[in-house]
């Protein structure tokens, strides 16, 4: 599987890094600084809900 770094990753020294991967049951999310630490598997609906929540949080 190919993991892609989120374009929203960043922070000082790039310490907030998230990678996304397409999985057959959904979307994988993992910490790029610890790729062997496992990942979350989200349905497309769950992923969309998280992105919407993050957008609302950053608009504050």
PDB file of N, CA and C in Angstrom:
ATOM      1  N   UNK A   1       0.827  -1.164   0.000  1.00  0.00           N
ATOM      2  CA  UNK A   1       0.000   0.000   0.000  1.00  0.00           C
ATOM      3  C   UNK A   1       0.885   1.247   0.000  1.00  0.00           C
ATOM      4  N   UNK A   2       0.426   2.264  -0.666  1.00  0.00           N
ATOM      5  CA  UNK A   2       1.171   3.526  -0.712  1.00  0.00           C
ATOM      6  C   UNK A   2       0.542   4.520   0.263  1.00  0.00           C
ATOM      7  N   UNK A   3       1.364   5.071   1.138  1.00  0.00           N
ATOM      8  CA  UNK A   3       0.928   6.085   2.094  1.00  0.00           C
ATOM      9  C   UNK A   3       1.307   7.451   1.554  1.00  0.00           C
ATOM     10  N   UNK A   4       0.440   8.433   1.779  1.00  0.00           N
ATOM     11  CA  UNK A   4       0.710   9.806   1.339  1.00  0.00           C
ATOM     12  C   UNK A   4       0.629  10.736   2.534  1.00  0.00           C
ATOM     13  N   UNK A   5       1.577  11.641   2.607  1.00  0.00           N
ATOM     14  CA  UNK A   5       1.590  12.609   3.699  1.00  0.00           C
ATOM     15  C   UNK A   5       0.513  13.656   3.451  1.00  0.00           C
ATOM     16  N   UNK A   6      -0.236  13.947   4.478  1.00  0.00           N
ATOM     17  CA  UNK A   6      -1.286  14.944   4.369  1.00  0.00           C
ATOM     18  C   UNK A   6      -0.698  16.321   4.090  1.00  0.00           C
ATOM     19  N   UNK A   7      -1.359  17.078   3.236  1.00  0.00           N
ATOM     20  CA  UNK A   7      -0.899  18.436   2.941  1.00  0.00           C
ATOM     21  C   UNK A   7      -1.116  19.369   4.124  1.00  0.00           C
ATOM     22  N   UNK A   8      -1.902  18.918   5.114  1.00  0.00           N
ATOM     23  CA  UNK A   8      -2.156  19.724   6.307  1.00  0.00           C
ATOM     24  C   UNK A   8      -1.168  19.422   7.427  1.00  0.00           C
ATOM     25  N   UNK A   9      -0.251  18.488   7.209  1.00  0.00           N
ATOM     26  CA  UNK A   9       0.769  18.197   8.222  1.00  0.00           C
ATOM     27  C   UNK A   9       1.706  19.380   8.327  1.00  0.00           C
ATOM     28  N   UNK A  10       2.342  19.498   9.455  1.00  0.00           N
ATOM     29  CA  UNK A  10       3.282  20.598   9.595  1.00  0.00           C
ATOM     30  C   UNK A  10       3.612  20.879  11.031  1.00  0.00           C
ATOM     31  N   UNK A  11       3.688  22.138  11.368  1.00  0.00           N
ATOM     32  CA  UNK A  11       4.113  22.542  12.697  1.00  0.00           C
ATOM     33  C   UNK A  11       5.603  22.826  12.684  1.00  0.00           C
ATOM     34  N   UNK A  12       6.097  23.309  13.792  1.00  0.00           N
ATOM     35  CA  UNK A  12       7.524  23.560  13.911  1.00  0.00           C
ATOM     36  C   UNK A  12       8.270  22.239  13.747  1.00  0.00           C
ATOM     37  N   UNK A  13       9.281  22.238  12.905  1.00  0.00           N
ATOM     38  CA  UNK A  13      10.095  21.038  12.633  1.00  0.00           C
ATOM     39  C   UNK A  13       9.263  19.884  12.099  1.00  0.00           C
ATOM     40  N   UNK A  14       8.097  20.175  11.532  1.00  0.00           N
ATOM     41  CA  UNK A  14       7.256  19.161  10.891  1.00  0.00           C
ATOM     42  C   UNK A  14       6.875  18.033  11.852  1.00  0.00           C
ATOM     43  N   UNK A  15       6.618  18.377  13.144  1.00  0.00           N
ATOM     44  CA  UNK A  15       6.336  17.337  14.134  1.00  0.00           C
ATOM     45  C   UNK A  15       4.901  16.827  14.099  1.00  0.00           C
ATOM     46  N   UNK A  16       4.017  17.471  13.364  1.00  0.00           N
ATOM     47  CA  UNK A  16       2.627  17.032  13.280  1.00  0.00           C
ATOM     48  C   UNK A  16       2.391  16.424  11.908  1.00  0.00           C
ATOM     49  N   UNK A  17       2.778  15.173  11.750  1.00  0.00           N
ATOM     50  CA  UNK A  17       2.742  14.525  10.446  1.00  0.00           C
ATOM     51  C   UNK A  17       1.743  13.380  10.429  1.00  0.00           C
ATOM     52  N   UNK A  18       0.847  13.443   9.481  1.00  0.00           N
ATOM     53  CA  UNK A  18      -0.165  12.404   9.312  1.00  0.00           C
ATOM     54  C   UNK A  18      -0.062  11.885   7.895  1.00  0.00           C
ATOM     55  N   UNK A  19      -0.169  10.566   7.748  1.00  0.00           N
ATOM     56  CA  UNK A  19      -0.181   9.954   6.428  1.00  0.00           C
ATOM     57  C   UNK A  19      -1.512   9.249   6.220  1.00  0.00           C
ATOM     58  N   UNK A  20      -1.955   9.248   4.968  1.00  0.00           N
ATOM     59  CA  UNK A  20      -3.214   8.611   4.606  1.00  0.00           C
ATOM     60  C   UNK A  20      -2.948   7.526   3.580  1.00  0.00           C
ATOM     61  N   UNK A  21      -3.707   6.454   3.662  1.00  0.00           N
ATOM     62  CA  UNK A  21      -3.593   5.375   2.690  1.00  0.00           C
ATOM     63  C   UNK A  21      -4.952   4.797   2.371  1.00  0.00           C
ATOM     64  N   UNK A  22      -5.140   4.410   1.122  1.00  0.00           N
ATOM     65  CA  UNK A  22      -6.410   3.809   0.715  1.00  0.00           C
ATOM     66  C   UNK A  22      -6.374   2.312   1.036  1.00  0.00           C
ATOM     67  N   UNK A  23      -7.301   1.894   1.870  1.00  0.00           N
ATOM     68  CA  UNK A  23      -7.429   0.494   2.245  1.00  0.00           C
ATOM     69  C   UNK A  23      -8.708  -0.051   1.623  1.00  0.00           C
ATOM     70  N   UNK A  24      -8.776  -1.353   1.424  1.00  0.00           N
ATOM     71  CA  UNK A  24      -9.984  -1.908   0.821  1.00  0.00           C
ATOM     72  C   UNK A  24     -11.228  -1.666   1.682  1.00  0.00           C
ATOM     73  N   UNK A  25     -11.113  -1.682   3.035  1.00  0.00           N
ATOM     74  CA  UNK A  25     -12.327  -1.369   3.801  1.00  0.00           C
ATOM     75  C   UNK A  25     -12.536   0.115   4.060  1.00  0.00           C
ATOM     76  N   UNK A  26     -11.593   0.971   3.684  1.00  0.00           N
ATOM     77  CA  UNK A  26     -11.770   2.395   3.974  1.00  0.00           C
ATOM     78  C   UNK A  26     -10.487   3.177   3.790  1.00  0.00           C
ATOM     79  N   UNK A  27     -10.192   4.047   4.757  1.00  0.00           N
ATOM     80  CA  UNK A  27      -9.036   4.934   4.686  1.00  0.00           C
ATOM     81  C   UNK A  27      -8.173   4.729   5.917  1.00  0.00           C
ATOM     82  N   UNK A  28      -6.881   4.538   5.705  1.00  0.00           N
ATOM     83  CA  UNK A  28      -5.945   4.369   6.806  1.00  0.00           C
ATOM     84  C   UNK A  28      -5.324   5.704   7.180  1.00  0.00           C
ATOM     85  N   UNK A  29      -5.136   5.915   8.472  1.00  0.00           N
ATOM     86  CA  UNK A  29      -4.510   7.131   8.983  1.00  0.00           C
ATOM     87  C   UNK A  29      -3.422   6.694   9.959  1.00  0.00           C
ATOM     88  N   UNK A  30      -2.204   7.210   9.782  1.00  0.00           N
ATOM     89  CA  UNK A  30      -1.114   6.840  10.680  1.00  0.00           C
ATOM     90  C   UNK A  30      -0.193   8.023  10.924  1.00  0.00           C
ATOM     91  N   UNK A  31       0.622   7.887  11.942  1.00  0.00           N
ATOM     92  CA  UNK A  31       1.642   8.879  12.298  1.00  0.00           C
ATOM     93  C   UNK A  31       2.869   8.606  11.438  1.00  0.00           C
ATOM     94  N   UNK A  32       3.259   9.572  10.619  1.00  0.00           N
ATOM     95  CA  UNK A  32       4.397   9.337   9.730  1.00  0.00           C
ATOM     96  C   UNK A  32       5.712   9.203  10.477  1.00  0.00           C
ATOM     97  N   UNK A  33       5.781   9.703  11.699  1.00  0.00           N
ATOM     98  CA  UNK A  33       7.004   9.570  12.503  1.00  0.00           C
ATOM     99  C   UNK A  33       7.125   8.176  13.115  1.00  0.00           C
ATOM    100  N   UNK A  34       6.013   7.405  13.103  1.00  0.00           N
ATOM    101  CA  UNK A  34       6.013   6.054  13.656  1.00  0.00           C
ATOM    102  C   UNK A  34       5.219   5.133  12.726  1.00  0.00           C
ATOM    103  N   UNK A  35       5.726   4.891  11.506  1.00  0.00           N
ATOM    104  CA  UNK A  35       4.958   4.121  10.523  1.00  0.00           C
ATOM    105  C   UNK A  35       4.687   2.669  10.927  1.00  0.00           C
ATOM    106  N   UNK A  36       5.500   2.125  11.823  1.00  0.00           N
ATOM    107  CA  UNK A  36       5.284   0.752  12.273  1.00  0.00           C
ATOM    108  C   UNK A  36       4.396   0.679  13.508  1.00  0.00           C
ATOM    109  N   UNK A  37       3.898   1.815  13.960  1.00  0.00           N
ATOM    110  CA  UNK A  37       3.074   1.868  15.166  1.00  0.00           C
ATOM    111  C   UNK A  37       1.612   1.540  14.935  1.00  0.00           C
ATOM    112  N   UNK A  38       1.250   1.151  13.728  1.00  0.00           N
ATOM    113  CA  UNK A  38      -0.135   0.822  13.422  1.00  0.00           C
ATOM    114  C   UNK A  38      -0.857   2.006  12.797  1.00  0.00           C
ATOM    115  N   UNK A  39      -2.117   1.783  12.494  1.00  0.00           N
ATOM    116  CA  UNK A  39      -2.922   2.829  11.870  1.00  0.00           C
ATOM    117  C   UNK A  39      -4.386   2.670  12.260  1.00  0.00           C
ATOM    118  N   UNK A  40      -5.123   3.725  12.063  1.00  0.00           N
ATOM    119  CA  UNK A  40      -6.570   3.688  12.237  1.00  0.00           C
ATOM    120  C   UNK A  40      -7.183   3.389  10.879  1.00  0.00           C
ATOM    121  N   UNK A  41      -8.237   2.597  10.869  1.00  0.00           N
ATOM    122  CA  UNK A  41      -8.986   2.368   9.643  1.00  0.00           C
ATOM    123  C   UNK A  41     -10.343   3.023   9.803  1.00  0.00           C
ATOM    124  N   UNK A  42     -10.639   3.960   8.918  1.00  0.00           N
ATOM    125  CA  UNK A  42     -11.882   4.708   8.985  1.00  0.00           C
ATOM    126  C   UNK A  42     -12.715   4.442   7.739  1.00  0.00           C
ATOM    127  N   UNK A  43     -14.032   4.437   7.900  1.00  0.00           N
ATOM    128  CA  UNK A  43     -14.903   4.384   6.735  1.00  0.00           C
ATOM    129  C   UNK A  43     -14.838   5.747   6.053  1.00  0.00           C
ATOM    130  N   UNK A  44     -15.232   5.841   4.799  1.00  0.00           N
ATOM    131  CA  UNK A  44     -15.246   7.164   4.155  1.00  0.00           C
ATOM    132  C   UNK A  44     -16.106   8.177   4.926  1.00  0.00           C
ATOM    133  N   UNK A  45     -17.216   7.744   5.489  1.00  0.00           N
ATOM    134  CA  UNK A  45     -18.067   8.648   6.265  1.00  0.00           C
ATOM    135  C   UNK A  45     -17.355   9.128   7.520  1.00  0.00           C
ATOM    136  N   UNK A  46     -16.687   8.228   8.237  1.00  0.00           N
ATOM    137  CA  UNK A  46     -15.946   8.614   9.435  1.00  0.00           C
ATOM    138  C   UNK A  46     -14.828   9.594   9.087  1.00  0.00           C
ATOM    139  N   UNK A  47     -14.128   9.337   7.990  1.00  0.00           N
ATOM    140  CA  UNK A  47     -13.042  10.216   7.566  1.00  0.00           C
ATOM    141  C   UNK A  47     -13.584  11.613   7.253  1.00  0.00           C
ATOM    142  N   UNK A  48     -14.679  11.681   6.507  1.00  0.00           N
ATOM    143  CA  UNK A  48     -15.292  12.963   6.177  1.00  0.00           C
ATOM    144  C   UNK A  48     -15.720  13.705   7.438  1.00  0.00           C
ATOM    145  N   UNK A  49     -16.307  12.983   8.396  1.00  0.00           N
ATOM    146  CA  UNK A  49     -16.729  13.601   9.658  1.00  0.00           C
ATOM    147  C   UNK A  49     -15.543  14.201  10.411  1.00  0.00           C
ATOM    148  N   UNK A  50     -14.425  13.488  10.456  1.00  0.00           N
ATOM    149  CA  UNK A  50     -13.231  13.995  11.153  1.00  0.00           C
ATOM    150  C   UNK A  50     -12.699  15.244  10.454  1.00  0.00           C
ATOM    151  N   UNK A  51     -12.634  15.214   9.129  1.00  0.00           N
ATOM    152  CA  UNK A  51     -12.149  16.378   8.384  1.00  0.00           C
ATOM    153  C   UNK A  51     -13.059  17.577   8.627  1.00  0.00           C
ATOM    154  N   UNK A  52     -14.365  17.359   8.613  1.00  0.00           N
ATOM    155  CA  UNK A  52     -15.306  18.453   8.877  1.00  0.00           C
ATOM    156  C   UNK A  52     -15.111  19.029  10.275  1.00  0.00           C
ATOM    157  N   UNK A  53     -14.901  18.163  11.266  1.00  0.00           N
ATOM    158  CA  UNK A  53     -14.671  18.622  12.637  1.00  0.00           C
ATOM    159  C   UNK A  53     -13.376  19.420  12.731  1.00  0.00           C
ATOM    160  N   UNK A  54     -12.334  18.958  12.065  1.00  0.00           N
ATOM    161  CA  UNK A  54     -11.058  19.682  12.082  1.00  0.00           C
ATOM    162  C   UNK A  54     -11.189  21.055  11.431  1.00  0.00           C
ATOM    163  N   UNK A  55     -11.919  21.123  10.341  1.00  0.00           N
ATOM    164  CA  UNK A  55     -12.126  22.410   9.681  1.00  0.00           C
ATOM    165  C   UNK A  55     -12.861  23.379  10.594  1.00  0.00           C
ATOM    166  N   UNK A  56     -13.902  22.891  11.274  1.00  0.00           N
ATOM    167  CA  UNK A  56     -14.642  23.746  12.187  1.00  0.00           C
ATOM    168  C   UNK A  56     -13.757  24.210  13.347  1.00  0.00           C
ATOM    169  N   UNK A  57     -12.899  23.331  13.834  1.00  0.00           N
ATOM    170  CA  UNK A  57     -12.013  23.663  14.952  1.00  0.00           C
ATOM    171  C   UNK A  57     -10.997  24.740  14.543  1.00  0.00           C
ATOM    172  N   UNK A  58     -10.459  24.634  13.336  1.00  0.00           N
ATOM    173  CA  UNK A  58      -9.437  25.593  12.909  1.00  0.00           C
ATOM    174  C   UNK A  58     -10.038  26.939  12.521  1.00  0.00           C
ATOM    175  N   UNK A  59     -11.336  26.990  12.286  1.00  0.00           N
ATOM    176  CA  UNK A  59     -11.995  28.258  11.943  1.00  0.00           C
ATOM    177  C   UNK A  59     -12.212  29.136  13.164  1.00  0.00           C
ATOM    178  N   UNK A  60     -12.056  28.580  14.335  1.00  0.00           N
ATOM    179  CA  UNK A  60     -12.288  29.343  15.581  1.00  0.00           C
ATOM    180  C   UNK A  60     -11.214  30.333  15.844  1.00  0.00           C
TER     181      UNK A  60
END
